[in-house]
Amino acid sequence: MASSTTFMAIVTITVLALCFGSSYAQLSTTYYSKSCPNVFKAIRSVVQSAISNEPRMGASLLRLHFHDCFVNGCDGSILLDDTSSFTGEKNAVPNRNSVRGFNVVDDIKSAVEKLCPKVVSCADILAIAARDSVAILEGPTWNVKLGRRDARNASQGTADSNIPPPTSNLTNLISSFRAQGLSAKDMVALSGSHTIGKARCTTFRPRIYNETNIDKSFAKTRQENCPKKTGSGDNNLAPLDVQTPTSFDNNYYKNLINLKGLLHSDQVLFNGGSADAQVKKYTYSPDTFFVDFAAAMIKMGDNKPLTGSEGEIRKKCRMVN
């Protein structure tokens, strides 16, 4: 593995190249340098506390950013609550009983509002919290581009159609990510986020009982806490990475090589297809994975942000002003 200094230099170069190459010139890594210079410290403090209390929260915050960006861009729409006159995205199929961490986002917003009222968007909070979560769990770090504004609307239907389900095959995954301006390479790198976090039995039951490209001992172990009958133990949890579920590393890819991918959409990355070579590369070059992951996160964060006078800066992330 390269030295930490060399590695961070590589990440920095990658970040700078992406920043200058972005079509969203309004986004900037120094966006809050004058209007809210302590925003990073405030957010990091809340995220660190939340992860210390529950390591899984890092994966949850990272996932919120993913699910936000895949629905009409990175605009904080996933945070909006349903009301009698408004339907948000929280009850979309990929999100219902699944996405979490909203209370932590509320805590972050409260802390930031005390420092800089009506300045920092909820969409930017998600982007920063995702980066901090990865870094705190021993993964890479990167300079987050900022300046997004918050949406006044949401789309449950778009969430249902755009966020790839755990039953996706490789072609589905490539198409879903391409629709968000992300390449197949980006998709494989971003899938590495499953090196942290947990999944519910209902999302991996078909794989552990019906599929053959799975380590038998691994399947048997997962079956112990995930009954075959639908409706029984649906919400029981299992780690997405059986080796180091609370450390952001490259063991996710090693699991795939060993046929221990928990979700169907995980194992399709190493199943005799076009992604096999990239998976193999990440197993022996964690630095390459880290650089590619950071670059893909920046690229995803550039997905159709609201900037300038578009949208708003919400006072509370759960509701429009």
Short mmCIF file of C-alpha atoms in Angstrom, two decimals:
data_model
loop_
_atom_site.label_atom_id
_atom_site.label_comp_id
_atom_site.label_asym_id
_atom_site.label_seq_id
_atom_site.Cartn_x
_atom_site.Cartn_y
_atom_site.Cartn_z
CA MET A 1 0.00 0.00 0.00
CA ALA A 2 1.26 3.49 -0.77
CA SER A 3 2.17 5.78 2.11
CA SER A 4 -0.66 7.88 3.54
CA THR A 5 1.04 11.06 2.31
CA THR A 6 1.36 9.73 -1.23
CA PHE A 7 -2.18 8.43 -1.17
CA MET A 8 -3.68 11.74 -0.04
CA ALA A 9 -1.68 13.55 -2.70
CA ILE A 10 -3.26 11.29 -5.31
CA VAL A 11 -6.74 11.95 -3.94
CA THR A 12 -6.09 15.71 -3.86
CA ILE A 13 -4.96 15.72 -7.48
CA THR A 14 -8.05 13.75 -8.45
CA VAL A 15 -10.28 16.17 -6.56
CA LEU A 16 -8.72 19.22 -8.16
CA ALA A 17 -9.09 17.75 -11.63
CA LEU A 18 -12.75 17.05 -11.03
CA CYS A 19 -13.40 20.44 -9.49
CA PHE A 20 -11.99 22.33 -12.44
CA GLY A 21 -13.63 19.99 -14.93
CA SER A 22 -17.15 20.18 -13.56
CA SER A 23 -19.97 21.63 -15.59
CA TYR A 24 -21.43 23.02 -12.36
CA ALA A 25 -19.10 25.96 -11.89
CA GLN A 26 -21.31 27.31 -9.08
CA LEU A 27 -20.20 24.48 -6.81
CA SER A 28 -16.98 25.19 -4.98
CA THR A 29 -14.94 23.61 -2.21
CA THR A 30 -14.59 27.09 -0.65
CA TYR A 31 -18.26 28.07 -0.97
CA TYR A 32 -18.74 28.67 2.79
CA SER A 33 -15.26 29.95 3.56
CA LYS A 34 -16.60 33.43 4.40
CA SER A 35 -20.30 32.87 5.07
CA CYS A 36 -19.86 29.90 7.44
CA PRO A 37 -16.17 29.10 7.99
CA ASN A 38 -16.79 26.65 10.85
CA VAL A 39 -19.40 24.55 9.05
CA PHE A 40 -17.08 21.56 8.58
CA LYS A 41 -16.11 21.46 12.25
CA ALA A 42 -19.75 21.66 13.34
CA ILE A 43 -20.89 18.87 11.03
CA ARG A 44 -17.95 16.63 11.80
CA SER A 45 -18.62 16.89 15.53
CA VAL A 46 -22.22 15.70 15.21
CA VAL A 47 -21.33 12.91 12.77
CA GLN A 48 -18.48 11.71 14.98
CA SER A 49 -20.79 11.59 18.01
CA ALA A 50 -23.49 9.71 16.10
CA ILE A 51 -21.04 7.10 14.78
CA SER A 52 -19.48 6.69 18.23
CA ASN A 53 -22.93 5.91 19.57
CA GLU A 54 -23.76 3.58 16.66
CA PRO A 55 -21.11 2.71 14.04
CA ARG A 56 -23.80 1.70 11.55
CA MET A 57 -24.90 5.34 11.36
CA GLY A 58 -21.95 6.14 9.11
CA ALA A 59 -23.34 3.84 6.44
CA SER A 60 -26.81 5.27 6.93
CA LEU A 61 -25.65 8.85 6.37
CA LEU A 62 -23.67 7.81 3.30
CA ARG A 63 -26.73 6.05 1.91
CA LEU A 64 -28.91 9.12 2.43
CA HIS A 65 -26.63 11.08 0.10
CA PHE A 66 -26.78 8.31 -2.52
CA HIS A 67 -30.55 8.06 -2.45
CA ASP A 68 -30.87 11.83 -2.57
CA CYS A 69 -28.62 12.26 -5.59
CA PHE A 70 -30.34 9.51 -7.59
CA VAL A 71 -33.69 11.31 -7.52
CA ASN A 72 -33.65 14.52 -9.56
CA GLY A 73 -30.17 15.39 -8.37
CA CYS A 74 -28.51 16.16 -5.03
CA ASP A 75 -31.14 18.54 -3.68
CA GLY A 76 -32.08 17.29 -0.20
CA SER A 77 -35.49 16.10 -1.40
CA ILE A 78 -35.14 12.77 0.44
CA LEU A 79 -35.31 14.62 3.76
CA LEU A 80 -38.80 16.07 3.26
CA ASP A 81 -41.56 14.54 5.38
CA ASP A 82 -44.93 13.60 3.97
CA THR A 83 -47.82 15.87 4.92
CA SER A 84 -51.54 15.89 4.17
CA SER A 85 -50.81 17.92 1.04
CA PHE A 86 -47.31 16.71 0.13
CA THR A 87 -45.85 13.31 -0.77
CA GLY A 88 -42.13 12.98 -0.23
CA GLU A 89 -39.67 10.18 -1.01
CA LYS A 90 -39.36 8.52 2.40
CA ASN A 91 -42.09 5.99 1.60
CA ALA A 92 -40.80 5.06 -1.83
CA VAL A 93 -40.08 1.32 -2.05
CA PRO A 94 -36.25 1.67 -1.86
CA ASN A 95 -36.56 3.97 1.17
CA ARG A 96 -39.47 2.68 3.25
CA ASN A 97 -38.33 1.03 6.50
CA SER A 98 -34.82 1.32 5.12
CA VAL A 99 -33.25 4.79 4.95
CA ARG A 100 -32.41 6.24 8.33
CA GLY A 101 -30.32 8.90 10.01
CA PHE A 102 -32.86 11.71 9.73
CA ASN A 103 -32.52 12.61 13.41
CA VAL A 104 -28.78 12.99 12.97
CA VAL A 105 -29.36 15.32 10.03
CA ASP A 106 -31.76 17.31 12.23
CA ASP A 107 -29.03 17.61 14.86
CA ILE A 108 -26.51 18.74 12.26
CA LYS A 109 -28.90 21.33 10.86
CA SER A 110 -29.60 22.71 14.36
CA ALA A 111 -25.89 23.03 15.07
CA VAL A 112 -25.20 24.72 11.74
CA GLU A 113 -28.16 27.10 12.06
CA LYS A 114 -26.79 28.33 15.39
CA LEU A 115 -23.54 29.21 13.65
CA CYS A 116 -24.84 30.52 10.36
CA PRO A 117 -28.63 30.96 10.10
CA LYS A 118 -30.16 30.39 6.66
CA VAL A 119 -26.80 29.84 4.96
CA VAL A 120 -26.00 26.12 4.66
CA SER A 121 -28.34 23.90 2.65
CA CYS A 122 -29.57 20.48 3.72
CA ALA A 123 -28.30 19.09 0.41
CA ASP A 124 -24.78 20.26 1.27
CA ILE A 125 -25.12 18.85 4.78
CA LEU A 126 -25.79 15.41 3.27
CA ALA A 127 -22.72 15.69 1.04
CA ILE A 128 -20.44 16.71 3.91
CA ALA A 129 -21.88 14.14 6.33
CA ALA A 130 -21.34 11.38 3.76
CA ARG A 131 -17.68 12.34 3.33
CA ASP A 132 -17.14 12.60 7.09
CA SER A 133 -18.78 9.22 7.69
CA VAL A 134 -16.42 7.50 5.27
CA ALA A 135 -13.36 9.25 6.71
CA ILE A 136 -14.32 8.51 10.34
CA LEU A 137 -14.70 4.82 9.46
CA GLU A 138 -11.12 4.76 8.13
CA GLY A 139 -11.94 5.34 4.49
CA PRO A 140 -10.71 8.04 2.08
CA THR A 141 -11.47 11.73 2.39
CA TRP A 142 -11.98 14.34 -0.29
CA ASN A 143 -12.77 18.03 -0.69
CA VAL A 144 -16.54 18.37 -0.95
CA LYS A 145 -17.86 20.78 -3.55
CA LEU A 146 -20.60 22.95 -2.09
CA GLY A 147 -23.21 25.52 -3.02
CA ARG A 148 -26.23 23.30 -3.59
CA ARG A 149 -29.65 24.61 -2.67
CA ASP A 150 -32.64 22.65 -1.39
CA ALA A 151 -35.58 21.46 -3.46
CA ARG A 152 -39.11 22.57 -2.66
CA ASN A 153 -40.52 19.34 -4.08
CA ALA A 154 -39.87 15.61 -4.16
CA SER A 155 -40.80 12.60 -6.31
CA GLN A 156 -41.74 9.28 -4.81
CA GLY A 157 -42.28 7.83 -8.28
CA THR A 158 -38.81 8.85 -9.43
CA ALA A 159 -37.30 7.33 -6.30
CA ASP A 160 -39.10 4.07 -7.10
CA SER A 161 -37.76 4.02 -10.65
CA ASN A 162 -34.27 5.49 -10.28
CA ILE A 163 -32.80 3.82 -7.20
CA PRO A 164 -31.57 0.35 -8.21
CA PRO A 165 -33.07 -2.49 -6.13
CA PRO A 166 -31.00 -5.30 -4.56
CA THR A 167 -32.32 -7.66 -7.25
CA SER A 168 -30.57 -5.70 -10.03
CA ASN A 169 -28.35 -7.51 -12.50
CA LEU A 170 -25.14 -6.01 -13.87
CA THR A 171 -26.83 -4.51 -16.93
CA ASN A 172 -29.49 -2.90 -14.74
CA LEU A 173 -26.87 -1.40 -12.46
CA ILE A 174 -24.80 0.02 -15.31
CA SER A 175 -27.91 1.57 -16.86
CA SER A 176 -29.15 3.02 -13.56
CA PHE A 177 -25.84 4.68 -12.81
CA ARG A 178 -25.36 5.85 -16.40
CA ALA A 179 -28.72 7.64 -16.16
CA GLN A 180 -27.17 9.68 -13.33
CA GLY A 181 -24.09 10.56 -15.37
CA LEU A 182 -21.97 7.85 -13.76
CA SER A 183 -19.89 5.28 -15.64
CA ALA A 184 -19.68 1.53 -15.10
CA LYS A 185 -16.34 2.16 -13.37
CA ASP A 186 -18.02 4.67 -11.04
CA MET A 187 -20.74 2.13 -10.29
CA VAL A 188 -18.30 -0.58 -9.23
CA ALA A 189 -16.37 1.89 -7.06
CA LEU A 190 -19.49 3.31 -5.42
CA SER A 191 -20.83 -0.18 -4.76
CA GLY A 192 -17.87 -0.47 -2.42
CA SER A 193 -19.89 1.62 0.03
CA HIS A 194 -21.34 -1.77 0.99
CA THR A 195 -18.13 -2.38 2.90
CA ILE A 196 -20.03 -0.77 5.80
CA GLY A 197 -23.59 -1.06 7.02
CA LYS A 198 -26.25 -3.72 7.26
CA ALA A 199 -29.12 -5.05 5.15
CA ARG A 200 -32.52 -6.46 6.06
CA CYS A 201 -33.37 -10.12 5.56
CA THR A 202 -36.04 -9.24 3.03
CA THR A 203 -33.38 -7.81 0.70
CA PHE A 204 -31.12 -10.88 0.66
CA ARG A 205 -33.50 -13.80 1.36
CA PRO A 206 -33.79 -14.87 -2.33
CA ARG A 207 -29.99 -14.91 -2.67
CA ILE A 208 -29.18 -17.06 0.35
CA TYR A 209 -31.89 -19.64 -0.41
CA ASN A 210 -32.12 -19.73 -4.21
CA GLU A 211 -28.80 -18.77 -5.77
CA THR A 212 -25.90 -21.09 -6.54
CA ASN A 213 -23.03 -18.60 -6.92
CA ILE A 214 -22.75 -18.28 -3.16
CA ASP A 215 -20.42 -19.82 -0.58
CA LYS A 216 -22.46 -22.58 1.09
CA SER A 217 -21.16 -21.92 4.58
CA PHE A 218 -21.84 -18.20 4.21
CA ALA A 219 -25.39 -18.88 3.00
CA LYS A 220 -26.04 -21.24 5.90
CA THR A 221 -24.83 -18.67 8.43
CA ARG A 222 -27.07 -15.98 6.97
CA GLN A 223 -30.04 -18.37 6.94
CA GLU A 224 -29.78 -18.74 10.72
CA ASN A 225 -31.10 -15.21 11.17
CA CYS A 226 -33.19 -14.94 8.02
CA PRO A 227 -36.01 -17.52 7.81
CA LYS A 228 -37.04 -18.72 4.37
CA LYS A 229 -40.70 -17.84 4.88
CA THR A 230 -41.64 -14.34 3.73
CA GLY A 231 -42.96 -12.30 6.62
CA SER A 232 -40.80 -14.07 9.17
CA GLY A 233 -37.76 -12.10 10.31
CA ASP A 234 -38.00 -9.69 7.39
CA ASN A 235 -36.30 -6.90 9.32
CA ASN A 236 -33.51 -9.02 10.83
CA LEU A 237 -30.16 -7.49 9.95
CA ALA A 238 -26.91 -8.87 8.56
CA PRO A 239 -23.65 -7.03 7.78
CA LEU A 240 -23.07 -6.24 4.12
CA ASP A 241 -19.37 -6.94 4.69
CA VAL A 242 -18.95 -10.13 6.70
CA GLN A 243 -15.32 -9.33 7.58
CA THR A 244 -15.11 -5.70 8.74
CA PRO A 245 -18.65 -4.23 8.77
CA THR A 246 -17.67 -1.03 10.58
CA SER A 247 -14.45 -0.26 8.70
CA PHE A 248 -14.39 1.32 5.27
CA ASP A 249 -11.92 -0.89 3.38
CA ASN A 250 -11.65 -3.17 0.35
CA ASN A 251 -12.88 -6.35 2.05
CA TYR A 252 -16.23 -5.96 0.26
CA TYR A 253 -14.49 -6.88 -2.99
CA LYS A 254 -12.62 -9.77 -1.38
CA ASN A 255 -16.00 -11.08 -0.25
CA LEU A 256 -17.23 -11.02 -3.85
CA ILE A 257 -14.22 -13.03 -5.01
CA ASN A 258 -15.11 -15.58 -2.32
CA LEU A 259 -18.79 -15.64 -3.35
CA LYS A 260 -19.83 -13.94 -0.12
CA GLY A 261 -21.68 -10.97 -1.54
CA LEU A 262 -24.79 -10.51 0.58
CA LEU A 263 -27.09 -8.97 -2.02
CA HIS A 264 -27.73 -10.26 -5.52
CA SER A 265 -26.73 -6.80 -6.77
CA ASP A 266 -23.40 -7.21 -4.96
CA GLN A 267 -22.40 -10.59 -6.34
CA VAL A 268 -23.26 -9.65 -9.95
CA LEU A 269 -20.16 -7.45 -9.87
CA PHE A 270 -18.08 -10.63 -9.81
CA ASN A 271 -19.89 -13.27 -11.77
CA GLY A 272 -18.06 -13.71 -15.06
CA GLY A 273 -19.04 -10.29 -16.39
CA SER A 274 -17.50 -6.99 -17.42
CA ALA A 275 -16.90 -5.82 -13.83
CA ASP A 276 -14.77 -8.80 -12.77
CA ALA A 277 -11.43 -7.21 -13.60
CA GLN A 278 -12.16 -4.04 -11.63
CA VAL A 279 -13.28 -6.06 -8.61
CA LYS A 280 -10.06 -8.08 -8.74
CA LYS A 281 -8.00 -4.89 -8.99
CA TYR A 282 -9.60 -3.44 -5.88
CA THR A 283 -8.87 -6.61 -3.88
CA TYR A 284 -5.12 -6.13 -4.23
CA SER A 285 -5.02 -2.32 -4.51
CA PRO A 286 -7.05 -0.65 -1.77
CA ASP A 287 -5.49 2.71 -2.62
CA THR A 288 -6.89 2.46 -6.14
CA PHE A 289 -10.33 1.74 -4.70
CA PHE A 290 -10.07 4.74 -2.37
CA VAL A 291 -9.04 7.10 -5.18
CA ASP A 292 -11.77 5.83 -7.51
CA PHE A 293 -14.39 5.99 -4.76
CA ALA A 294 -13.55 9.57 -3.84
CA ALA A 295 -13.61 10.61 -7.51
CA ALA A 296 -16.96 8.92 -8.06
CA MET A 297 -18.46 10.55 -4.95
CA ILE A 298 -17.46 13.99 -6.24
CA LYS A 299 -18.91 13.16 -9.64
CA MET A 300 -22.16 11.94 -8.11
CA GLY A 301 -22.35 15.09 -6.00
CA ASP A 302 -22.32 17.13 -9.20
CA ASN A 303 -25.57 15.53 -10.29
CA LYS A 304 -28.02 18.29 -11.25
CA PRO A 305 -27.69 20.49 -8.17
CA LEU A 306 -29.92 23.49 -7.64
CA THR A 307 -27.72 26.59 -7.51
CA GLY A 308 -27.96 30.37 -7.63
CA SER A 309 -31.55 31.44 -7.06
CA GLU A 310 -33.02 27.97 -7.61
CA GLY A 311 -34.70 26.22 -4.71
CA GLU A 312 -34.12 27.55 -1.20
CA ILE A 313 -32.05 27.16 1.96
CA ARG A 314 -34.37 25.29 4.32
CA LYS A 315 -34.56 26.31 7.95
CA LYS A 316 -35.48 22.73 8.84
CA CYS A 317 -34.49 19.86 6.60
CA ARG A 318 -37.81 18.00 6.97
CA MET A 319 -39.98 20.76 5.51
CA VAL A 320 -39.92 23.53 2.95
CA ASN A 321 -39.81 27.07 4.30
#
